[in-house]
Every structure is written in C-alpha cells, then in structure tokens.
mmCIF file of C-alpha atoms and ligand atoms in Angstrom:
data_model
loop_
_atom_site.group_PDB
_atom_site.id
_atom_site.type_symbol
_atom_site.label_atom_id
_atom_site.label_comp_id
_atom_site.label_asym_id
_atom_site.label_seq_id
_atom_site.Cartn_x
_atom_site.Cartn_y
_atom_site.Cartn_z
ATOM 1 C CA MET O 24 36.203 41.826 25.770
ATOM 2 C CA LYS O 25 33.150 39.603 25.350
ATOM 3 C CA SER O 26 32.554 36.316 27.093
ATOM 4 C CA ILE O 27 30.099 33.478 26.731
ATOM 5 C CA ALA O 28 29.814 30.999 29.621
ATOM 6 C CA ILE O 29 28.557 27.493 28.902
ATOM 7 C CA ASP O 30 28.045 25.247 31.928
ATOM 8 C CA GLY O 31 26.409 21.888 32.378
ATOM 9 C CA PRO O 32 26.867 18.247 33.362
ATOM 10 C CA ALA O 33 29.141 15.662 31.707
ATOM 11 C CA GLY O 34 28.172 14.656 28.195
ATOM 12 C CA ALA O 35 25.660 17.455 27.560
ATOM 13 C CA GLY O 36 27.676 18.368 24.471
ATOM 14 C CA LYS O 37 29.356 21.434 25.966
ATOM 15 C CA SER O 38 32.797 21.040 24.458
ATOM 16 C CA THR O 39 31.703 20.277 20.894
ATOM 17 C CA ILE O 40 29.033 22.956 20.929
ATOM 18 C CA ALA O 41 31.254 25.553 22.629
ATOM 19 C CA ARG O 42 34.043 24.930 20.102
ATOM 20 C CA LEU O 43 31.706 25.339 17.125
ATOM 21 C CA VAL O 44 30.047 28.419 18.617
ATOM 22 C CA ALA O 45 33.477 29.976 19.251
ATOM 23 C CA GLU O 46 34.534 29.232 15.660
ATOM 24 C CA ARG O 47 31.438 30.919 14.266
ATOM 25 C CA LEU O 48 31.915 33.999 16.474
ATOM 26 C CA ASN O 49 35.668 34.093 15.944
ATOM 27 C CA PHE O 50 36.166 33.867 19.718
ATOM 28 C CA ILE O 51 38.682 31.652 21.534
ATOM 29 C CA TYR O 52 37.256 28.428 22.945
ATOM 30 C CA VAL O 53 38.479 27.759 26.475
ATOM 31 C CA ASP O 54 37.885 24.221 27.742
ATOM 32 C CA SER O 55 38.224 24.708 31.511
ATOM 33 C CA GLY O 56 37.703 20.975 32.143
ATOM 34 C CA ALA O 57 41.044 20.325 30.419
ATOM 35 C CA LEU O 58 42.805 22.307 33.172
ATOM 36 C CA TYR O 59 41.213 20.158 35.897
ATOM 37 C CA ARG O 60 41.985 17.033 33.879
ATOM 38 C CA THR O 61 45.674 18.011 33.660
ATOM 39 C CA VAL O 62 45.834 18.423 37.435
ATOM 40 C CA ALA O 63 44.261 14.945 37.752
ATOM 41 C CA LEU O 64 46.903 13.494 35.429
ATOM 42 C CA ALA O 65 49.640 15.093 37.530
ATOM 43 C CA VAL O 66 48.095 13.542 40.653
ATOM 44 C CA LYS O 67 48.069 10.147 38.953
ATOM 45 C CA GLN O 68 51.640 10.443 37.686
ATOM 46 C CA LYS O 69 52.965 11.542 41.076
ATOM 47 C CA GLY O 70 50.934 8.838 42.805
ATOM 48 C CA ILE O 71 49.766 11.212 45.520
ATOM 49 C CA LEU O 72 46.629 11.093 47.662
ATOM 50 C CA VAL O 73 43.740 13.417 46.805
ATOM 51 C CA VAL O 74 44.136 15.575 49.913
ATOM 52 C CA PRO O 75 44.726 19.357 50.069
ATOM 53 C CA VAL O 76 48.239 19.303 51.593
ATOM 54 C CA GLN O 77 49.615 16.933 49.006
ATOM 55 C CA LEU O 78 47.996 18.863 46.168
ATOM 56 C CA GLN O 79 49.325 22.169 47.457
ATOM 57 C CA GLN O 80 52.746 20.545 47.462
ATOM 58 C CA ILE O 81 52.609 19.364 43.825
ATOM 59 C CA PHE O 82 51.469 22.781 42.587
ATOM 60 C CA SER O 83 54.906 24.105 43.478
ATOM 61 C CA GLU O 84 56.544 21.219 41.620
ATOM 62 C CA ILE O 85 54.575 20.984 38.369
ATOM 63 C CA GLN O 86 54.058 23.309 35.441
ATOM 64 C CA ILE O 87 50.720 23.374 33.635
ATOM 65 C CA GLU O 88 50.433 25.339 30.411
ATOM 66 C CA MET O 89 47.629 25.896 27.958
ATOM 67 C CA CYS O 90 48.568 26.669 24.335
ATOM 68 C CA TYR O 91 46.671 27.088 21.092
ATOM 69 C CA ILE O 92 48.014 25.128 18.132
ATOM 70 C CA ASP O 93 46.134 25.575 14.819
ATOM 71 C CA GLY O 94 43.286 27.055 16.818
ATOM 72 C CA LEU O 95 43.003 24.034 19.124
ATOM 73 C CA GLN O 96 43.631 24.134 22.853
ATOM 74 C CA HIS O 97 46.494 21.884 23.943
ATOM 75 C CA MET O 98 47.475 21.089 27.519
ATOM 76 C CA PHE O 99 51.098 20.707 28.572
ATOM 77 C CA LEU O 100 52.242 19.141 31.817
ATOM 78 C CA ASP O 101 55.912 19.806 32.587
ATOM 79 C CA GLY O 102 56.494 20.603 28.924
ATOM 80 C CA VAL O 103 54.817 17.435 27.575
ATOM 81 C CA ASP O 104 51.667 17.647 25.439
ATOM 82 C CA VAL O 105 49.109 15.602 27.406
ATOM 83 C CA SER O 106 46.004 16.676 25.456
ATOM 84 C CA ASP O 107 45.094 13.080 24.516
ATOM 85 C CA ARG O 108 46.154 11.437 27.742
ATOM 86 C CA ILE O 109 43.777 13.538 29.862
ATOM 87 C CA ARG O 110 40.704 12.121 28.054
ATOM 88 C CA SER O 111 40.624 8.582 29.500
ATOM 89 C CA SER O 112 37.708 7.385 31.675
ATOM 90 C CA GLU O 113 40.086 6.909 34.578
ATOM 91 C CA ILE O 114 41.193 10.548 34.387
ATOM 92 C CA SER O 115 37.544 11.689 34.018
ATOM 93 C CA GLN O 116 36.658 10.026 37.320
ATOM 94 C CA LEU O 117 39.784 11.268 39.101
ATOM 95 C CA THR O 118 39.139 14.779 37.775
ATOM 96 C CA SER O 119 35.720 14.971 39.330
ATOM 97 C CA GLN O 120 37.334 13.974 42.672
ATOM 98 C CA ILE O 121 40.141 16.543 42.624
ATOM 99 C CA ALA O 122 37.767 19.245 41.317
ATOM 100 C CA GLN O 123 35.922 19.079 44.652
ATOM 101 C CA LEU O 124 38.872 20.614 46.472
ATOM 102 C CA LYS O 125 39.083 24.337 47.086
ATOM 103 C CA VAL O 126 42.872 24.307 46.771
ATOM 104 C CA VAL O 127 42.555 23.012 43.183
ATOM 105 C CA ARG O 128 39.829 25.473 42.194
ATOM 106 C CA GLU O 129 41.831 28.391 43.605
ATOM 107 C CA TYR O 130 44.944 27.254 41.751
ATOM 108 C CA LEU O 131 43.088 27.325 38.394
ATOM 109 C CA PHE O 132 40.934 30.402 39.037
ATOM 110 C CA SER O 133 43.225 33.204 37.798
ATOM 111 C CA CYS O 134 44.298 31.349 34.666
ATOM 112 C CA GLN O 135 40.651 31.134 33.520
ATOM 113 C CA GLN O 136 39.913 34.763 34.385
ATOM 114 C CA LYS O 137 43.057 35.950 32.610
ATOM 115 C CA MET O 138 41.974 34.268 29.369
ATOM 116 C CA ALA O 139 38.696 36.175 29.452
ATOM 117 C CA GLN O 140 40.430 39.463 30.254
ATOM 118 C CA GLU O 141 42.705 39.130 27.241
ATOM 119 C CA HIS O 142 40.408 37.558 24.614
ATOM 120 C CA ASP O 143 36.816 37.235 23.496
ATOM 121 C CA VAL O 144 36.014 33.765 24.804
ATOM 122 C CA VAL O 145 33.501 30.975 24.842
ATOM 123 C CA MET O 146 34.398 29.129 28.043
ATOM 124 C CA ASP O 147 32.786 25.873 29.128
ATOM 125 C CA GLY O 148 32.797 24.150 32.491
ATOM 126 C CA ARG O 149 30.747 23.787 35.657
ATOM 127 C CA ASP O 150 31.084 27.130 37.470
ATOM 128 C CA ILE O 151 31.928 29.563 34.672
ATOM 129 C CA GLY O 152 28.677 31.546 34.863
ATOM 130 C CA THR O 153 28.499 31.386 38.650
ATOM 131 C CA GLU O 154 32.111 31.844 39.844
ATOM 132 C CA ILE O 155 34.679 32.414 37.117
ATOM 133 C CA LEU O 156 32.866 34.885 34.821
ATOM 134 C CA PRO O 157 29.841 36.119 36.793
ATOM 135 C CA ASN O 158 29.630 39.088 34.404
ATOM 136 C CA ALA O 159 29.711 37.042 31.191
ATOM 137 C CA ASN O 160 27.696 38.644 28.376
ATOM 138 C CA VAL O 161 25.746 35.443 27.808
ATOM 139 C CA LYS O 162 25.322 32.406 30.067
ATOM 140 C CA ILE O 163 24.033 29.084 28.824
ATOM 141 C CA PHE O 164 23.252 26.053 30.973
ATOM 142 C CA LEU O 165 23.403 23.049 28.702
ATOM 143 C CA THR O 166 21.805 19.808 29.742
ATOM 144 C CA ALA O 167 20.292 16.534 28.493
ATOM 145 C CA THR O 168 18.928 13.420 30.207
ATOM 146 C CA ALA O 169 21.515 11.153 31.860
ATOM 147 C CA GLN O 170 20.539 8.358 29.450
ATOM 148 C CA GLU O 171 21.131 10.567 26.399
ATOM 149 C CA ARG O 172 24.420 11.888 27.783
ATOM 150 C CA ALA O 173 25.629 8.345 28.493
ATOM 151 C CA GLN O 174 24.690 7.298 24.934
ATOM 152 C CA ARG O 175 26.772 10.126 23.489
ATOM 153 C CA ARG O 176 29.748 9.367 25.730
ATOM 154 C CA TYR O 177 29.454 5.667 24.853
ATOM 155 C CA LYS O 178 29.610 6.480 21.137
ATOM 156 C CA GLN O 179 32.699 8.649 21.678
ATOM 157 C CA LEU O 180 34.391 5.846 23.637
ATOM 158 C CA LEU O 181 33.588 3.308 20.900
ATOM 159 C CA GLU O 182 35.333 5.566 18.398
ATOM 160 C CA SER O 183 38.397 5.688 20.639
ATOM 161 C CA LYS O 184 38.206 1.843 20.907
ATOM 162 C CA THR O 185 37.572 1.892 24.665
ATOM 163 C CA ILE O 186 35.635 -1.203 25.692
ATOM 164 C CA LYS O 187 32.836 -0.383 28.104
ATOM 165 C CA THR O 188 29.154 -1.233 28.244
ATOM 166 C CA LEU O 189 26.498 1.455 27.974
ATOM 167 C CA GLU O 190 25.431 0.596 31.526
ATOM 168 C CA GLU O 191 28.989 1.210 32.819
ATOM 169 C CA VAL O 192 29.156 4.538 31.022
ATOM 170 C CA LEU O 193 25.748 5.520 32.447
ATOM 171 C CA GLN O 194 26.949 4.720 35.977
ATOM 172 C CA GLU O 195 30.084 6.825 35.433
ATOM 173 C CA VAL O 196 28.038 9.759 34.139
ATOM 174 C CA LYS O 197 25.727 9.495 37.162
ATOM 175 C CA GLN O 198 28.661 9.286 39.566
ATOM 176 C CA ARG O 199 30.218 12.423 38.076
ATOM 177 C CA ASP O 200 26.857 14.229 38.213
ATOM 178 C CA GLU O 201 26.604 13.271 41.865
ATOM 179 C CA ASN O 202 30.107 14.635 42.593
ATOM 180 C CA ASP O 203 29.710 17.798 40.525
ATOM 181 C CA TYR O 204 26.220 18.787 41.728
ATOM 182 C CA ASN O 205 26.762 17.997 45.393
ATOM 183 C CA ARG O 206 30.253 19.218 46.189
ATOM 184 C CA ALA O 207 30.543 21.972 48.789
ATOM 185 C CA VAL O 208 32.871 24.206 46.744
ATOM 186 C CA SER O 209 31.558 25.715 43.474
ATOM 187 C CA PRO O 210 28.955 23.020 42.764
ATOM 188 C CA LEU O 211 27.540 22.657 39.295
ATOM 189 C CA ARG O 212 24.430 24.804 39.157
ATOM 190 C CA GLN O 213 22.611 27.021 36.742
ATOM 191 C CA ALA O 214 23.354 30.729 37.255
ATOM 192 C CA GLU O 215 20.191 32.749 37.865
ATOM 193 C CA ASP O 216 20.680 34.653 34.636
ATOM 194 C CA ALA O 217 21.636 31.615 32.537
ATOM 195 C CA ILE O 218 19.459 30.303 29.740
ATOM 196 C CA LEU O 219 18.615 26.617 30.064
ATOM 197 C CA VAL O 220 19.096 24.602 26.875
ATOM 198 C CA ASP O 221 18.077 20.931 26.936
ATOM 199 C CA THR O 222 19.745 19.175 24.003
ATOM 200 C CA SER O 223 18.155 15.717 24.582
ATOM 201 C CA ASP O 224 16.082 15.987 21.413
ATOM 202 C CA MET O 225 18.345 18.308 19.435
ATOM 203 C CA THR O 226 21.004 17.462 16.890
ATOM 204 C CA LEU O 227 24.406 19.059 17.238
ATOM 205 C CA GLU O 228 23.642 21.526 14.443
ATOM 206 C CA GLU O 229 20.312 22.462 16.000
ATOM 207 C CA SER O 230 21.962 23.083 19.380
ATOM 208 C CA VAL O 231 24.680 25.269 17.830
ATOM 209 C CA ASP O 232 22.162 27.299 15.795
ATOM 210 C CA PHE O 233 19.888 27.730 18.797
ATOM 211 C CA ILE O 234 22.733 28.981 20.989
ATOM 212 C CA LEU O 235 24.108 31.298 18.297
ATOM 213 C CA ASP O 236 20.648 32.764 18.003
ATOM 214 C CA VAL O 237 20.437 33.343 21.775
ATOM 215 C CA ILE O 238 23.898 34.951 21.720
ATOM 216 C CA SER O 239 23.199 37.251 18.788
ATOM 217 C CA LYS O 240 20.012 38.500 20.455
ATOM 218 C CA LYS O 241 21.814 39.076 23.762
ATOM 219 C CA LEU O 242 24.805 40.818 22.191
ATOM 220 C CA ALA O 243 22.667 42.981 19.903
HETATM 221 O O1 LIG Y 311 33.716 17.002 28.894
HETATM 222 P P1 LIG Y 311 33.143 16.505 30.181
HETATM 223 O O2 LIG Y 311 31.858 17.156 30.530
HETATM 224 O O3 LIG Y 311 33.123 15.024 30.293
HETATM 225 O O4 LIG Y 311 34.148 16.890 31.321
HETATM 226 P P2 LIG Y 311 35.089 18.143 31.460
HETATM 227 O O5 LIG Y 311 34.381 19.402 31.116
HETATM 228 O O6 LIG Y 311 36.359 17.849 30.777
HETATM 229 O O7 LIG Y 311 35.312 18.160 33.046
HETATM 230 C C1 LIG Y 311 35.837 17.049 33.729
HETATM 231 C C2 LIG Y 311 35.542 17.211 35.211
HETATM 232 O O8 LIG Y 311 36.223 18.393 35.677
HETATM 233 C C3 LIG Y 311 34.081 17.444 35.580
HETATM 234 O O9 LIG Y 311 33.388 16.247 35.858
HETATM 235 C C4 LIG Y 311 34.175 18.327 36.817
HETATM 236 O O10 LIG Y 311 34.275 17.564 37.978
HETATM 237 C C5 LIG Y 311 35.461 19.085 36.638
HETATM 238 N N1 LIG Y 311 35.285 20.481 36.220
HETATM 239 C C6 LIG Y 311 34.960 21.414 37.179
HETATM 240 O O11 LIG Y 311 34.791 21.067 38.329
HETATM 241 N N2 LIG Y 311 34.853 22.726 36.840
HETATM 242 C C7 LIG Y 311 35.013 23.127 35.574
HETATM 243 N N3 LIG Y 311 34.911 24.428 35.291
HETATM 244 C C8 LIG Y 311 35.304 22.199 34.568
HETATM 245 C C9 LIG Y 311 35.425 20.862 34.918
#
C-alpha cells in the first residue's frame, strides 16, 4: 500500500488539497481531523469536562464510525451522521483542546493506521508524518502565513453564513496554532523528511499541481 502524509496548521488548505490530490491518484482521502472533531462533538453532547478520566469513560459509551459515501468521508457518532455538525467554530476550538490529550490520541491511533494498511491513502492532519505513518512514501508539510490562513477560513465561514470578523477568525487560527504547536503529546511539527510547501502565494490549482509533481517524482 502507498501513503501520502500531509500535515500542517489550520487553514493551510490541507483538506481541499489532500482531497484533490487523492482524487487524481485514485487514493482514499483520510481526513484525520474529522475523527478528533467527532470526539469533540461527543464531549460537547455529553457535557463532560476535558479531562482524561472522563474521556476514557465516554470512549466505552460512544461509537465513532468513518464511512465513505460517494467517495466522501462521513463521520457517524452513535449511528448519526455528524459530518456537518463537526465543522462549527465552537467544535474547532474544542477539538484543539481535546487533541492535546494522550488518551484521545491513543484512542484514534489504530483507526488511522488501519486505513493506511488496507488502502492507498492521502491522509492529512498534524502528526501523520511524524507519528501515525512515519514510513509514508511521501510527506508534505503544508503551510501559509497566519493572515492568509485566516482570510481563507473567513471566506469559508462567510459561505456557511457564520458571522465573524476577520480579526476574530485570525485570533482563533492563532489560538489553535498555539495549542497544536506547543502541546506535549504529538505536537504539530514538520517531519525531518517532509517537504515544506508554503501556499501563501499559490492558488489551489498551483498547490495541487506542485504536490502531485513532488509525489510523482518520489514514487517514480
Ligand atoms: O481543517 P482544519 O485544519 O481547520 O482542522 P482539522 O484538520 O479538522 O483539525 C482540527 C483540530 O484537530 C486541529 O486544530 C488539531 O488540534 C486536531 N488534530 C490533531 O491534533 N491531529 C490530527 N491528526 C488532526 C487534527
């Protein structure tokens, strides 16, 4: 099986780029962030505190499933499709809190590895190249300036009719960067053998073409 790991901070364009790259390669796109987001939604619904004992407890009570419908990854929590619900700003912030805990990362570890054992995958996240798939065939670290990433997120939120100022979105992006880069367990960092791609001045198409080019050279 072949695997492509794409890591990077919030709003760098990972999910859109990873999905398009996977489509072009005929690989499965695995959005690992969606798994963490579903755990965050479960935490919110159960109204529990973000502490290891309480999380350990809910893992025995909830069922998280990942399914592909018409080629798109859907997340199910206790049998309910929550793919849209996990995308709110509130869940984004809660996700970056729960993702700091070892108990959560351990809970989701095998599910991510299993996907890559059974399929050719493009998997995006924060620790894919460093922890989940250290032997990935190609590792990309995708980044862009915080200002540019906030702009992109702001545009997405406008489309979903969420009312927030650009300044608020920038603060949220910075807060998540702070959490993701500085946590003790599996922090966001570029793997030594990852290729750094800064998309600040690239269009989506340019980023996809650039990455496909890197991949085809590496896989050749
Ligand atoms: O798409 P976006 O970059 O906004 O976020 P995401 O990939 O859906 O991830 C949401 C949050 O989950 C991140 O801010 C991380 O805190 C966490 N996450 C993680 O810790 N490890 C991963 N492999 C994926 C996501």
